[in-house]
CSV table of C-alpha atoms and ligand atoms in Angstrom, one decimal:
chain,number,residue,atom,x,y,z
A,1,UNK,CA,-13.3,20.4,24.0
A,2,UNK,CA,-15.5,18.2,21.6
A,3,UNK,CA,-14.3,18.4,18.1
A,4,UNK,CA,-17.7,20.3,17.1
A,5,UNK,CA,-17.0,22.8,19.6
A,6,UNK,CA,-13.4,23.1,18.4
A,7,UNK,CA,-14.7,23.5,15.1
A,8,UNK,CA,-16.8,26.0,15.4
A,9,UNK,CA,-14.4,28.3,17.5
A,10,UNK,CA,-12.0,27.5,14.3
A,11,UNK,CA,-14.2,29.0,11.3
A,12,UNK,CA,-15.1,32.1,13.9
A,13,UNK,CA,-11.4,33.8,12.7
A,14,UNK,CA,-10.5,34.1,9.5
A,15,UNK,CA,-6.7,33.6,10.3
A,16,UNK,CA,-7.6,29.9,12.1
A,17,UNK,CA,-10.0,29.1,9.5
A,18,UNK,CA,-7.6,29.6,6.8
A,19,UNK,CA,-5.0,27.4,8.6
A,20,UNK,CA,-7.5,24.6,9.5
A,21,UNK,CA,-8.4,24.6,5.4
A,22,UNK,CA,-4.6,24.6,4.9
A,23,UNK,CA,-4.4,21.5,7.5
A,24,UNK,CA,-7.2,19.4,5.9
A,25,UNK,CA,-5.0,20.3,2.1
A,26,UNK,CA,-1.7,19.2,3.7
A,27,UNK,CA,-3.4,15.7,5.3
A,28,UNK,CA,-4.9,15.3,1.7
A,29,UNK,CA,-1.7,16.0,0.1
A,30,UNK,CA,-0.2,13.0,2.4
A,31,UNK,CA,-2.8,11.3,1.7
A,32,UNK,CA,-2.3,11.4,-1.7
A,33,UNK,CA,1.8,10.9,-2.0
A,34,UNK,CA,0.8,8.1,0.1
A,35,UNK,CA,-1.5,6.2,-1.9
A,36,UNK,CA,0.9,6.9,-4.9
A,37,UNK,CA,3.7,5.5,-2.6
A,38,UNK,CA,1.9,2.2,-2.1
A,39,UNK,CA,1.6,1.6,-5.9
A,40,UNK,CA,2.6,-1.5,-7.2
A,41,UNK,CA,5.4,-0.9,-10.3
A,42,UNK,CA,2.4,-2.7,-12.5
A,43,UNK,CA,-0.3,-3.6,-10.9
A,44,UNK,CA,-1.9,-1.0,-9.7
A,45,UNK,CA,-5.7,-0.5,-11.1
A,46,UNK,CA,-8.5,2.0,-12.1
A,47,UNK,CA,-9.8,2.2,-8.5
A,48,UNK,CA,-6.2,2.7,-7.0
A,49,UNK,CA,-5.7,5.9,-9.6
A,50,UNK,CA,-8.7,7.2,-9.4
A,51,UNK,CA,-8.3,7.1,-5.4
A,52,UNK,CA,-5.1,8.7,-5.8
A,53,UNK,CA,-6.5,11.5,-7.8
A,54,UNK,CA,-9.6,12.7,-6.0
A,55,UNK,CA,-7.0,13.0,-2.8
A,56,UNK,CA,-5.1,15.1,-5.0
A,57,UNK,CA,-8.1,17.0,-6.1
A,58,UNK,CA,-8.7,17.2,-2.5
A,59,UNK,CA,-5.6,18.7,-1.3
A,60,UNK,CA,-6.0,21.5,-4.5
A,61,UNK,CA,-10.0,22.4,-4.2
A,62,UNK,CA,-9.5,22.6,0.2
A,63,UNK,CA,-6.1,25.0,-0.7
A,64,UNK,CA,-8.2,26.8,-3.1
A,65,UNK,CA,-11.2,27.5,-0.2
A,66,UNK,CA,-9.0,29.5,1.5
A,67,UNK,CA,-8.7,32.2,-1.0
A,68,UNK,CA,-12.1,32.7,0.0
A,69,UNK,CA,-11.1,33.8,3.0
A,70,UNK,CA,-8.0,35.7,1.7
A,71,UNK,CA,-5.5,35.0,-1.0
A,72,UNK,CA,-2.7,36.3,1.0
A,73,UNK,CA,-3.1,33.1,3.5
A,74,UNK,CA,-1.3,30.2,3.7
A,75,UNK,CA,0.0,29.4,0.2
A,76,UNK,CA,2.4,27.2,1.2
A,77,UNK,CA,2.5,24.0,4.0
A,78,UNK,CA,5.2,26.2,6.1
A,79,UNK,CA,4.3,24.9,9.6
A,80,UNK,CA,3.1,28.5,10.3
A,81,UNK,CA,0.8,28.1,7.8
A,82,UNK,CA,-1.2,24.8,9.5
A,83,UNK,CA,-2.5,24.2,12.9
A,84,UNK,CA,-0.6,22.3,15.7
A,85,UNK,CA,1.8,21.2,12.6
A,86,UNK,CA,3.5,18.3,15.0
A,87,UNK,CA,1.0,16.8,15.9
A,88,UNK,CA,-0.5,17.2,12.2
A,89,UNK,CA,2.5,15.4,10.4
A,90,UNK,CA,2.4,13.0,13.1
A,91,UNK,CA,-0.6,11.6,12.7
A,92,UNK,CA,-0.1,10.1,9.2
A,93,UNK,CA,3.2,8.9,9.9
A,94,UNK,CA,2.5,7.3,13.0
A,95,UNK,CA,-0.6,5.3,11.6
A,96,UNK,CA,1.3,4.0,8.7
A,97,UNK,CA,3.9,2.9,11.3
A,98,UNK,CA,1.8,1.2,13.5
A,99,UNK,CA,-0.1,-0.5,11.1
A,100,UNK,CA,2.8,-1.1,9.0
A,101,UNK,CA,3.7,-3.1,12.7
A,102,UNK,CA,0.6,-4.9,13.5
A,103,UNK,CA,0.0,-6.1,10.0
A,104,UNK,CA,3.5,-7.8,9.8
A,105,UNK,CA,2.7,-9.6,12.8
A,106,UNK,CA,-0.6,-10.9,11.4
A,107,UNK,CA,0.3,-11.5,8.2
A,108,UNK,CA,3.6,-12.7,7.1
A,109,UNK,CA,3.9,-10.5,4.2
A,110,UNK,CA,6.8,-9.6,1.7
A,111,UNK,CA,7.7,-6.2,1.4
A,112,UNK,CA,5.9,-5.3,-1.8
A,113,UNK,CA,2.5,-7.3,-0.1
A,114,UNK,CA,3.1,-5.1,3.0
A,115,UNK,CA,3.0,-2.0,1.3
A,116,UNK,CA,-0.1,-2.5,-0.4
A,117,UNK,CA,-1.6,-3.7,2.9
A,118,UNK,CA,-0.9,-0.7,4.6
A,119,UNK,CA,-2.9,0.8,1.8
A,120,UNK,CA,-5.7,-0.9,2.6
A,121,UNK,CA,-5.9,-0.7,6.4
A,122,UNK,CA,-4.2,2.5,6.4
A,123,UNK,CA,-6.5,4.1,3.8
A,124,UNK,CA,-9.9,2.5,5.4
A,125,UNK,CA,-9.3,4.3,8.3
A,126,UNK,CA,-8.8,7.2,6.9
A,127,UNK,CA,-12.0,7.1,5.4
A,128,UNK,CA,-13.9,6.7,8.3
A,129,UNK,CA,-12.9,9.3,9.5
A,130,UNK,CA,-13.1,11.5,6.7
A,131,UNK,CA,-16.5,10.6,6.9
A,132,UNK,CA,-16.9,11.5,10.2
A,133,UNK,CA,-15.0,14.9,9.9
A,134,UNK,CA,-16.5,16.2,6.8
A,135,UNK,CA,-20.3,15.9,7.7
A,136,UNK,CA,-18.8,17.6,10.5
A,137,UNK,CA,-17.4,20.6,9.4
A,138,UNK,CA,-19.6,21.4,6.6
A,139,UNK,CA,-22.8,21.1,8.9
A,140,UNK,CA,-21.2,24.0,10.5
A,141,UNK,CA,-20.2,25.7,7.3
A,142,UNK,CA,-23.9,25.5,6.4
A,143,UNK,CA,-24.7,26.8,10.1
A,144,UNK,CA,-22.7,29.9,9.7
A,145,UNK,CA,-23.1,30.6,6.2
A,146,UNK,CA,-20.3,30.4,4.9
A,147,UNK,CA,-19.0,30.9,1.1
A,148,UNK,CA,-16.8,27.7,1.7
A,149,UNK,CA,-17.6,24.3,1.0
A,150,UNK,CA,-16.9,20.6,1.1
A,151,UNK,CA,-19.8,18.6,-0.1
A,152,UNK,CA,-18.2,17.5,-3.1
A,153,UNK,CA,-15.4,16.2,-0.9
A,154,UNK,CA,-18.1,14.2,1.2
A,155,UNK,CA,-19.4,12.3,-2.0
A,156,UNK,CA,-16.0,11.2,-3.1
A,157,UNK,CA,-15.0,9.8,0.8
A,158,UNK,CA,-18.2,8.3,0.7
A,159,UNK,CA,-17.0,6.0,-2.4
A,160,UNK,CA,-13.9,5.7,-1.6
A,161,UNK,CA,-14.9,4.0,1.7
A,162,UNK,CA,-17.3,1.3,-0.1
A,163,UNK,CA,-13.8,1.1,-2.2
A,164,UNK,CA,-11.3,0.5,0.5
A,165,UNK,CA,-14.2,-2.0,1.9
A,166,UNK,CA,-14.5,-4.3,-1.0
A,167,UNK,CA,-10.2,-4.0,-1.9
A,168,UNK,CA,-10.1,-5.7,1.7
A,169,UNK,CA,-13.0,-8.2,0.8
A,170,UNK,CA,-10.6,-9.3,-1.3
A,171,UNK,CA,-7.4,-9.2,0.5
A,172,UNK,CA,-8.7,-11.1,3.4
A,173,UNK,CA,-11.9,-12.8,4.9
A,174,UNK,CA,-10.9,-11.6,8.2
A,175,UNK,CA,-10.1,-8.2,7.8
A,176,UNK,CA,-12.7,-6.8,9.8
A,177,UNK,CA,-10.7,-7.9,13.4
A,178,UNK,CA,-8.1,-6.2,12.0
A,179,UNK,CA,-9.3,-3.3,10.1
A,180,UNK,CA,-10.8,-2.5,14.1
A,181,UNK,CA,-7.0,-2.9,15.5
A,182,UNK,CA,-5.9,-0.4,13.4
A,183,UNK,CA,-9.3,1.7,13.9
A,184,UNK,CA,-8.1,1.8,17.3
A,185,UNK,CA,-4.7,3.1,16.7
A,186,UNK,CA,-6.2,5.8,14.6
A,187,UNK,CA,-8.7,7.1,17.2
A,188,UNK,CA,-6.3,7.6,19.7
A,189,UNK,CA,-3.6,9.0,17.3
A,190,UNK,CA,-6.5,11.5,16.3
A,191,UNK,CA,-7.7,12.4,19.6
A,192,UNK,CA,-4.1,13.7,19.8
A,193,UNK,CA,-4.3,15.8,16.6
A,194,UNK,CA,-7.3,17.5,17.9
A,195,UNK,CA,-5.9,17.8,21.3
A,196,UNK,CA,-2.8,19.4,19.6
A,197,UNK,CA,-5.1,21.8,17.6
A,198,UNK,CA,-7.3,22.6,21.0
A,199,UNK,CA,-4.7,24.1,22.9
A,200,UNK,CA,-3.3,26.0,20.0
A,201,UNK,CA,-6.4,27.6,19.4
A,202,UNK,CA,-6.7,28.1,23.0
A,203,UNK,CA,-3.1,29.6,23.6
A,204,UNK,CA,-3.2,31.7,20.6
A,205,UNK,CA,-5.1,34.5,20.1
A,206,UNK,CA,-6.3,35.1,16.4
A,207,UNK,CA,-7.0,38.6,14.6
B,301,FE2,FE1,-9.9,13.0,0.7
B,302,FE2,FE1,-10.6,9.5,0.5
């Protein structure tokens, strides 16, 4: 099933709508603690806290769409609560290991170096395809009329991509070859989140 499809069979049920909100909140949420994570004790900057916040402002404004929907749904990140949460919680963690992989191999790095690498790579790819989901989904929001929105997210993703590209301008004048390695792992390692989600959506039947 394309990932439009998908989509719209998602927002057609409250119950799966609510949970795919809840999923985007949790994978902002990650995002987030993640970014944090990769802070340097002392060095971190402006750009890195302000990237750090709007994830978090993320996670919070997607959580509080779903009250939209209903308040009584997913208040919490129980793995009831978010769609095909496996394959969800994999995702994140198995980009940041692969990368984490393929960037020591490339670059001899130090721990501390490593870390804010895998920000970089890890984080750019992330926002491509945040900008490729959120057009997405709120093309269909429009579509359907729906009281929920995520246009605001789509302008901060937008910046934050210019962002993550002129951090790696800096870090490396041949980042490019590698920022599309770790593209690569992150396709396929999202192809399997939304093949994950699919056949939930297809096994279970929602009220
Ligand atoms: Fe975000
Ligand atoms: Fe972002």
């Amino acid at each position: 099933m394309e990932f439009y499809q998908l989509l719209e069979k998602i927002v057609q049920t409250n119950e799966a709508h609510a949970r795919w909100l809840n999923t985007l909140s949790f994978m902002e949420n990650a995002g987030a603690r993640k970014i944090s994570a990769c802070e340097h004790p002392f060095k971190v900057d402006l750009i890195q806290l302000k990237h750090a916040a709007e994830e978090h402002r993320h996670a919070y404004y997607l959580k509080k769409q779903i009250g939209k929907i209903s308040p009584e749904l997913c208040k919490n990140y129980r793995k009831e609560e978010l769609l095909a949460p496996v394959a969800t919680r994999q995702y994140l963690h198995a980009l940041d290991i692969k990368a984490c992989r393929y960037l020591q191999q490339v670059f001899s790095l130090t721990k501390e170096e490593l870390k804010y690498a895998a920000y970089l790579f890890v984080t750019y790819a992330i926002e491509v395809r945040a900008d490729e989901l959120y057009p997405v989904y709120q093309e269909i929001l429009t579509k359907t009329s729906s009281k929920i929105m995520v246009k605001s997210i789509i302008l901060e993703e937008e910046g934050h991509l210019e962002e993550m590209i002129s951090q790696l301008n800096e870090f490396s004048d041949d980042w490019q070859i590698h920022a599309e390695e770790i593209l690569s792992i992150e396709k396929e390692l999202h192809e399997q989140w939304i093949k994950a989600i699919a056949e939930e959506i297809s096994q279970v039947r929602y009220a």
